[in-house]
Coordinates of C-alpha atoms and ligand atoms in Angstrom, one line a residue:
M7 CA 119.4 16.6 151.9
S8 CA 116.4 19.0 151.6
A9 CA 113.5 18.8 154.4
P10 CA 110.1 18.9 153.7
Q11 CA 109.0 21.6 155.4
V12 CA 107.6 20.2 159.2
D13 CA 104.2 22.3 160.9
A14 CA 103.7 19.7 163.4
A15 CA 102.5 22.6 165.7
R16 CA 99.7 23.3 162.5
G17 CA 99.8 19.6 161.6
A18 CA 98.8 20.5 158.2
S19 CA 98.7 17.3 155.7
A20 CA 100.4 16.8 152.6
F21 CA 97.4 14.8 151.6
D22 CA 93.7 15.5 151.7
R23 CA 91.6 12.5 152.4
H24 CA 90.6 11.2 148.8
H25 CA 93.2 8.1 148.0
P26 CA 95.9 9.8 149.5
P27 CA 99.1 6.7 150.0
Q28 CA 97.8 3.7 152.3
R29 CA 98.5 3.7 155.6
A30 CA 98.6 0.1 155.9
L31 CA 100.7 -0.4 152.8
I32 CA 103.5 2.3 154.1
D33 CA 103.3 0.5 157.2
T34 CA 104.7 -2.5 155.5
C35 CA 108.3 -0.8 155.1
V36 CA 110.5 -1.8 158.0
H37 CA 113.4 0.5 156.9
C38 CA 115.8 -2.6 156.3
G39 CA 117.4 -0.3 153.3
F40 CA 117.8 -3.5 150.9
C41 CA 115.9 -1.3 148.4
L42 CA 118.7 1.7 148.2
P43 CA 120.7 0.0 145.8
T44 CA 119.3 -0.5 143.1
C45 CA 117.2 2.9 143.4
P46 CA 118.7 4.8 140.5
T47 CA 118.1 8.0 142.3
Y48 CA 119.5 7.0 145.4
A49 CA 122.5 5.7 143.4
L50 CA 122.6 9.2 141.4
W51 CA 122.9 11.2 144.8
G52 CA 122.8 9.2 147.4
E53 CA 120.1 11.2 149.3
E54 CA 118.3 9.3 152.0
M55 CA 115.2 11.1 150.3
D56 CA 115.8 10.3 147.3
S57 CA 115.6 6.6 148.1
P58 CA 112.6 4.3 148.3
R59 CA 112.2 4.0 152.1
G60 CA 112.9 8.1 152.5
R61 CA 109.8 8.3 150.0
I62 CA 108.2 5.8 152.0
Y63 CA 109.1 8.1 155.0
L64 CA 107.7 11.0 152.6
M65 CA 104.7 10.1 152.1
S66 CA 103.9 9.3 156.3
A67 CA 105.2 12.4 157.4
G68 CA 102.9 13.6 154.4
L69 CA 99.8 11.4 155.5
D70 CA 100.0 12.1 159.6
G71 CA 100.4 16.2 159.5
R72 CA 104.8 15.8 159.6
A73 CA 105.0 17.0 156.0
E74 CA 103.4 20.1 153.9
M75 CA 102.5 19.8 150.2
T76 CA 105.4 22.3 149.6
A77 CA 108.5 22.5 146.8
P78 CA 111.1 20.4 147.8
L79 CA 108.7 17.4 149.3
V80 CA 107.1 17.3 145.2
R81 CA 110.7 17.7 143.7
H82 CA 111.3 14.0 145.8
F83 CA 108.5 12.0 144.3
D84 CA 108.8 14.1 141.2
A85 CA 112.4 12.2 140.6
C86 CA 111.0 9.0 141.4
L87 CA 111.2 6.9 138.3
G88 CA 108.5 5.3 139.4
C89 CA 110.9 2.1 137.9
M90 CA 110.1 -0.4 140.5
A91 CA 113.2 -1.7 141.4
C92 CA 112.7 -1.6 144.9
V93 CA 109.8 -3.8 144.9
T94 CA 111.9 -6.6 143.2
A95 CA 114.7 -6.1 146.0
C96 CA 112.3 -5.8 149.1
P97 CA 112.6 -8.7 151.1
S98 CA 109.5 -7.4 153.3
G99 CA 106.7 -7.1 149.9
V100 CA 105.9 -3.3 149.8
Q101 CA 104.1 -2.3 147.4
Y102 CA 105.5 0.7 146.2
S103 CA 103.9 1.2 143.2
P104 CA 100.2 2.0 144.7
L105 CA 102.1 4.5 147.0
I106 CA 104.0 6.2 144.8
E107 CA 100.8 6.8 141.7
A108 CA 98.1 7.3 145.6
T109 CA 100.9 10.1 146.1
R110 CA 101.4 11.3 142.8
G111 CA 97.2 11.7 142.0
Q112 CA 97.4 14.1 145.2
I113 CA 99.8 16.2 143.8
E114 CA 98.5 16.6 140.6
R115 CA 95.4 17.7 142.0
R116 CA 96.3 20.1 145.0
Y117 CA 100.0 21.4 143.8
D118 CA 100.6 24.4 142.0
R119 CA 103.0 23.6 139.8
S120 CA 104.5 26.4 138.0
F121 CA 103.3 27.5 134.3
G122 CA 106.0 26.0 132.8
D123 CA 105.8 22.9 134.4
R124 CA 101.6 22.5 133.5
L125 CA 102.8 23.6 130.1
F126 CA 105.1 21.5 129.5
R127 CA 102.6 18.7 131.0
W128 CA 99.8 20.0 129.5
L129 CA 101.5 19.4 125.8
I130 CA 103.1 15.8 126.3
F131 CA 99.3 14.8 127.6
T132 CA 97.7 16.6 124.7
L133 CA 99.6 14.9 122.1
F134 CA 100.7 11.7 123.1
P135 CA 97.8 9.8 123.7
F136 CA 96.6 11.2 120.9
P137 CA 98.0 9.3 117.7
G138 CA 96.4 11.5 115.1
R139 CA 97.6 14.7 117.3
L140 CA 101.1 12.8 117.4
R141 CA 101.6 12.3 113.6
I142 CA 100.6 16.3 112.7
A143 CA 103.1 17.4 115.2
L144 CA 106.0 14.5 113.8
A145 CA 105.4 15.3 110.6
P146 CA 107.8 18.1 110.5
L147 CA 110.2 15.6 111.8
A148 CA 110.1 13.5 108.2
L149 CA 111.2 16.5 106.4
R150 CA 114.9 16.2 108.4
P151 CA 117.6 15.3 106.0
A152 CA 118.7 11.3 106.7
G153 CA 121.6 11.3 108.9
S154 CA 120.8 14.4 110.2
V155 CA 121.1 14.6 114.3
A156 CA 119.1 15.8 116.9
P157 CA 120.3 18.4 118.7
R158 CA 122.5 18.0 121.3
S159 CA 121.7 19.8 125.1
R160 CA 123.0 23.1 125.4
L161 CA 123.7 22.9 129.5
P162 CA 127.3 24.2 130.3
A163 CA 129.1 21.1 131.6
N164 CA 129.4 22.0 135.1
R165 CA 125.4 21.4 134.6
R166 CA 125.0 19.2 133.2
R167 CA 124.8 16.6 136.2
A168 CA 122.2 16.3 138.3
T169 CA 124.2 15.0 140.8
D170 CA 126.0 18.2 141.4
S171 CA 123.2 20.0 143.1
V172 CA 121.6 18.3 146.3
E173 CA 118.5 21.3 144.6
R174 CA 117.0 20.2 143.0
S175 CA 115.0 22.9 141.1
T176 CA 112.5 22.1 138.3
P177 CA 113.9 21.7 134.6
G178 CA 112.5 24.4 132.5
F179 CA 110.1 23.9 129.7
F180 CA 112.3 24.6 127.0
T181 CA 115.6 22.6 128.3
R182 CA 112.5 20.3 128.7
L183 CA 111.5 20.5 125.1
R184 CA 115.4 19.9 123.7
A185 CA 115.6 16.7 125.9
M186 CA 112.5 16.1 123.9
L187 CA 114.0 16.6 120.7
E188 CA 117.2 14.7 121.5
L189 CA 114.8 12.2 122.0
A190 CA 113.0 11.6 118.9
P191 CA 114.1 9.1 116.9
P192 CA 114.5 9.0 112.9
I193 CA 110.4 9.8 111.5
T194 CA 109.5 8.2 107.7
W195 CA 106.7 9.2 106.1
R196 CA 106.2 6.0 105.8
G197 CA 106.1 4.8 109.2
L198 CA 103.2 7.5 109.9
T199 CA 101.2 6.5 107.3
A200 CA 101.3 3.0 108.0
R201 CA 98.1 1.2 109.4
I202 CA 97.8 -2.9 110.4
P203 CA 94.8 -4.3 109.1
E204 CA 91.9 -4.9 111.9
R205 CA 92.1 -8.4 111.7
T206 CA 95.2 -11.5 110.1
A207 CA 94.0 -15.3 110.3
A208 CA 96.8 -17.6 111.9
I209 CA 98.6 -19.4 109.6
G210 CA 97.5 -23.3 109.9
A211 CA 95.6 -24.3 113.0
R212 CA 94.3 -21.7 115.1
R213 CA 95.5 -21.9 118.7
R214 CA 94.1 -18.6 120.2
T215 CA 92.6 -15.3 119.1
V216 CA 94.5 -12.5 121.0
G217 CA 93.8 -9.6 120.7
L218 CA 97.1 -6.5 120.7
L219 CA 97.3 -3.3 121.9
T220 CA 98.6 -1.1 119.1
G221 CA 99.6 1.5 121.2
C222 CA 99.5 5.4 120.9
V223 CA 103.4 6.4 120.3
Q224 CA 104.2 2.9 119.5
R225 CA 101.6 3.0 116.3
V226 CA 103.3 6.3 115.3
V227 CA 107.3 5.6 115.8
F228 CA 107.6 2.3 116.2
P229 CA 104.8 0.7 113.6
H230 CA 106.6 -1.6 112.6
V231 CA 107.2 -3.2 116.1
N232 CA 103.5 -3.9 116.0
A233 CA 104.0 -4.8 112.2
A234 CA 106.4 -8.0 112.9
T235 CA 104.0 -9.2 116.2
V236 CA 101.5 -9.1 114.1
R237 CA 103.9 -11.8 111.2
V238 CA 104.8 -13.6 115.1
L239 CA 101.4 -14.4 116.8
A240 CA 99.6 -15.2 113.0
A241 CA 102.5 -17.6 112.0
E242 CA 102.4 -19.0 115.6
G243 CA 98.8 -20.1 115.0
C244 CA 97.0 -16.6 116.5
D245 CA 93.9 -14.9 114.9
V246 CA 95.4 -11.4 115.5
V247 CA 92.3 -8.6 116.0
A248 CA 94.1 -5.2 116.5
P249 CA 90.8 -3.0 116.4
A250 CA 91.2 0.1 114.9
E251 CA 88.5 2.2 117.1
Q252 CA 91.7 1.9 120.4
G253 CA 93.4 4.8 121.7
C254 CA 95.8 5.2 124.3
C255 CA 95.6 2.4 127.5
G256 CA 96.2 5.3 129.9
A257 CA 99.2 4.7 131.2
L258 CA 101.1 7.5 130.6
A259 CA 98.5 9.4 132.8
L260 CA 98.3 6.8 135.3
H261 CA 102.6 7.1 135.8
A262 CA 102.4 10.5 136.9
G263 CA 99.0 11.0 138.7
R264 CA 96.5 11.6 136.8
L265 CA 94.3 9.4 137.8
D266 CA 90.8 10.8 136.1
E267 CA 92.2 10.9 133.0
A268 CA 93.6 7.0 133.1
R269 CA 90.6 5.9 134.5
A270 CA 88.8 7.3 131.0
L271 CA 91.2 6.1 129.2
A272 CA 91.1 2.2 130.8
R273 CA 87.7 2.2 130.4
R274 CA 87.9 2.9 127.2
T275 CA 90.3 0.6 126.2
I276 CA 88.5 -2.3 128.2
E277 CA 85.2 -1.6 126.0
V278 CA 87.4 -2.0 122.8
F279 CA 88.8 -5.1 123.9
E280 CA 85.2 -7.3 125.1
R281 CA 83.8 -6.0 121.7
A282 CA 86.5 -7.4 119.6
E283 CA 85.9 -10.5 122.2
V284 CA 89.5 -12.2 122.5
E285 CA 91.4 -14.4 124.5
Q286 CA 94.2 -12.3 125.3
I287 CA 95.4 -8.8 125.0
A288 CA 99.2 -9.1 123.7
V289 CA 101.2 -5.8 123.8
N290 CA 104.6 -4.9 123.2
A291 CA 105.2 -2.2 125.6
A292 CA 105.9 -2.6 129.0
G293 CA 104.8 0.3 130.1
C294 CA 101.5 -0.2 128.8
G295 CA 101.6 -4.0 130.0
S296 CA 102.0 -3.1 133.5
S297 CA 99.4 -0.2 133.4
M298 CA 96.7 -2.7 132.1
K299 CA 97.2 -5.2 134.2
E300 CA 96.7 -2.8 137.0
Y301 CA 92.8 -2.1 135.8
G302 CA 91.6 -3.9 138.6
Q303 CA 93.0 -1.6 140.5
L304 CA 92.7 1.0 139.2
L305 CA 88.8 1.0 138.9
A306 CA 88.1 -1.0 141.5
D307 CA 86.6 1.7 143.3
D308 CA 84.0 1.8 140.3
P309 CA 80.7 -0.2 140.9
A310 CA 80.2 -0.6 137.0
W311 CA 84.0 -1.0 136.3
A312 CA 85.8 -2.8 138.8
E313 CA 84.7 -6.7 137.5
R314 CA 84.9 -5.4 133.6
A315 CA 88.3 -4.2 135.0
R316 CA 89.3 -7.0 136.8
A317 CA 88.2 -9.5 133.7
C318 CA 90.4 -7.4 131.1
A319 CA 93.6 -6.9 133.2
A320 CA 93.7 -11.0 133.6
R321 CA 94.1 -11.0 130.1
V322 CA 96.6 -8.8 129.7
R323 CA 99.8 -10.3 128.5
D324 CA 103.1 -9.1 127.5
V325 CA 103.6 -10.5 124.0
S326 CA 106.9 -12.8 125.5
E327 CA 104.2 -14.1 127.6
V328 CA 101.9 -15.2 124.9
I329 CA 104.7 -16.7 122.9
A330 CA 105.7 -18.8 126.1
E331 CA 102.2 -19.6 126.9
L332 CA 101.8 -21.6 123.9
G333 CA 103.9 -23.7 124.1
E334 CA 106.2 -25.4 121.2
P335 CA 106.8 -23.0 119.0
R336 CA 105.6 -24.1 115.5
A337 CA 107.4 -21.4 112.8
R338 CA 110.5 -22.2 111.9
R339 CA 113.4 -20.5 113.5
H340 CA 116.2 -19.6 110.8
P341 CA 119.7 -18.9 112.8
M342 CA 120.8 -15.8 113.6
A343 CA 124.8 -15.4 114.5
I344 CA 124.2 -12.7 116.6
K345 CA 125.5 -11.6 120.1
I346 CA 122.2 -9.7 121.9
A347 CA 121.9 -7.6 125.3
Y348 CA 118.8 -7.7 126.9
H349 CA 117.9 -4.7 128.5
D350 CA 115.2 -5.6 131.3
A351 CA 112.5 -2.7 130.9
C352 CA 111.8 -1.7 134.0
H353 CA 108.3 -1.8 133.5
L354 CA 108.0 -5.8 132.6
A355 CA 110.8 -7.0 135.2
H356 CA 110.2 -5.1 138.4
A357 CA 106.3 -4.7 137.5
Q358 CA 105.4 -7.5 135.5
G359 CA 107.9 -10.3 136.9
V360 CA 108.7 -10.8 133.0
R361 CA 112.1 -12.0 132.8
Q362 CA 113.1 -15.0 131.5
Q363 CA 110.3 -14.9 128.7
P364 CA 111.2 -13.0 126.9
R365 CA 115.0 -14.8 126.6
D366 CA 113.6 -17.1 126.1
L367 CA 112.4 -15.8 123.3
L368 CA 115.2 -15.0 121.8
R369 CA 117.0 -18.1 122.8
S370 CA 114.8 -20.1 120.9
I371 CA 117.0 -18.6 117.8
P372 CA 119.5 -21.0 116.6
G373 CA 122.6 -19.0 117.0
V374 CA 121.9 -16.3 119.2
E375 CA 124.1 -15.5 122.0
L376 CA 122.9 -13.5 124.5
V377 CA 125.8 -11.3 127.2
P378 CA 124.8 -9.8 130.5
L379 CA 124.9 -6.3 131.0
A380 CA 126.1 -4.8 134.2
E381 CA 123.5 -2.9 136.9
P382 CA 120.9 -5.3 135.2
D383 CA 118.0 -4.0 138.0
I384 CA 119.3 0.0 137.6
C385 CA 116.7 1.8 134.9
C386 CA 117.7 3.1 131.8
G387 CA 116.0 6.9 133.3
S388 CA 113.2 6.4 130.3
A389 CA 110.9 5.5 132.4
G390 CA 107.3 6.8 131.4
I391 CA 107.6 10.8 130.7
Y392 CA 110.4 10.6 133.3
N393 CA 113.0 11.6 130.7
L394 CA 111.2 14.2 129.1
V395 CA 109.8 16.4 132.5
E396 CA 113.4 15.4 134.9
P397 CA 115.9 15.2 132.0
E398 CA 119.4 16.0 134.1
P399 CA 118.9 12.5 135.7
A400 CA 117.4 10.6 132.9
R401 CA 120.4 11.8 130.6
D402 CA 123.3 10.2 133.4
L403 CA 121.3 7.5 134.2
G404 CA 120.9 6.6 129.9
D405 CA 124.8 7.9 130.1
R406 CA 125.3 4.7 132.6
K407 CA 123.4 2.1 130.5
A408 CA 124.9 2.8 127.1
M409 CA 129.1 2.4 128.5
H410 CA 127.4 -1.5 130.1
V411 CA 126.1 -1.7 126.4
E412 CA 129.4 -0.5 125.3
A413 CA 131.9 -2.7 127.4
A414 CA 129.1 -5.7 127.6
A415 CA 130.4 -4.9 123.3
P416 CA 127.2 -6.9 121.4
D417 CA 125.8 -6.7 118.3
G418 CA 122.7 -5.4 119.3
V419 CA 120.3 -4.7 121.8
A420 CA 117.0 -6.1 122.7
T421 CA 114.3 -4.4 125.0
A422 CA 110.4 -4.7 125.0
N423 CA 110.1 -0.5 125.4
A424 CA 109.5 1.7 123.5
G425 CA 110.8 4.4 126.0
C426 CA 113.8 2.0 126.8
T427 CA 115.0 1.5 122.8
L428 CA 114.7 6.2 122.9
Q429 CA 116.6 6.4 125.6
I430 CA 119.2 4.1 125.0
A431 CA 119.7 5.3 121.4
A432 CA 119.6 8.7 122.8
A433 CA 122.7 8.1 125.1
A434 CA 124.7 6.4 122.2
R435 CA 123.9 9.0 120.2
R436 CA 125.5 10.9 123.1
R437 CA 128.1 9.1 122.9
G438 CA 128.8 8.9 119.6
T439 CA 128.3 4.9 119.6
V440 CA 126.7 3.5 117.0
L441 CA 124.0 0.8 118.6
T442 CA 121.1 -1.8 117.0
I443 CA 118.3 -1.8 119.3
R444 CA 115.4 -3.7 118.3
H445 CA 112.3 -5.4 120.5
P446 CA 112.9 -9.3 120.8
I447 CA 109.5 -9.6 118.3
E448 CA 111.7 -7.9 115.6
I449 CA 114.0 -10.2 116.0
L450 CA 112.0 -13.6 116.3
D451 CA 110.2 -12.2 112.6
A452 CA 113.5 -11.0 111.3
S453 CA 114.1 -15.0 112.3
L454 CA 111.1 -16.2 111.2
R455 CA 111.0 -14.7 108.1
G456 CA 114.8 -15.4 107.1
A457 CA 116.0 -12.1 107.1
N458 CA 119.2 -11.7 108.8
G459 CA 118.3 -9.0 111.9
Ligands
SF4_1 S1 110.4 3.3 141.5 FE1 112.9 3.1 140.9 S2 113.4 5.2 141.5 FE2 111.5 5.3 142.6 S3 112.2 4.8 145.0 FE3 111.7 2.5 143.5 S4 113.4 2.3 142.7 FE4 113.8 4.4 143.3
SF4_2 S1 113.7 -2.9 151.0 FE1 111.0 -2.7 151.4 S2 110.7 -2.7 153.9 FE2 113.2 -2.0 153.5 S3 113.6 -0.1 153.3 FE3 113.4 -0.8 152.0 S4 110.6 -1.1 151.1 FE4 111.4 -0.3 153.2

């Protein structure tokens, strides 16, 4: 490990007093190490300071003036995927999510990133949360000839694995840009211009009125997942409201420590769904769902919004939770004789504790067989913008996940997060494997329509 610079005599703290990681939460860690085997970065590098326990130790050192905000310190936090596998593994109930979010908030406010680093992050946060801009940026990819492949990494083989060096420097702008292109899915004009109706009536008697978060990247890159979600919810007796005025929910900003941006986007989302007067808000992207369920904490210090944020968060459900809560299925499931490997998206399984509902949703289809994946708790390396800003460990984790999928030999993979879909698909392409990856709701939709996948 490269230790953070410690200057006890000077007593300079890495964190200031504006929302630092909370001492009370840090002190719940009893240093038992049960979290270490499930931490992806510890699995890759075996470095204590790249484990949950090590990062919590660094937060503590930063808080009481034993560590300054130096590049090595920031690298240990940047390397964290925010996957929350440590939260699932921790017997002491350590709340790592508010700790890493507060730490990242401090880093984004107080650490002077390099020009290239700032430029790349600016590019991401100027494009991704804005569907209109993202459509324009992706339009040239729709001109790519069908079947053309994304560029491969030009990193020499001996630099391909982040494990080679404990001193991990910040990846350069063009390395990250290549990673972004490598992850890009096939883009079509039809997809770029697809829209879903603002209101879709329930088929048969209405059981519930459900809002749909259409997402920013989701609505541009995976509009078919939104369309399938609307069809399934309507078939199961829900009026579906997808307000056209909605924007990004703030998940990407929140996970990257851009807290003011995240709060502004959260306020807008809360307002939009209040106006929609829905009983629940269905979300079909795990990262967005986990952030929206955190709105109460995010806006807790804002007297004008705290209560509204809590009320909104209480209505948020992953779409598989909505289906499960509706009870007895109403729409007929047509049989599909397929073997599916269900990949738990970290922000669904670890952050929201939603594991059973998507599996039950898939098992409700006659003929579907679920096959287990090895290392189910280890992240695929997607993790919000992680695979863009930390492409090397992300690639290692993606390859590891694709290898486990190959070993399970399913007919297809199901996962409830757009980022995981892109990440596992890119890893499969690198390995020359052909993989069909679908959102569970798409598979259920295919069954309801009597289609074959
Ligand atoms: S969030 Fe994930 S990567 Fe970060 S410390 Fe926890 S297990 Fe490790
Ligand atoms: S399992 Fe929990 S208490 Fe134990 S070291 Fe990890 S974070 Fe700390």
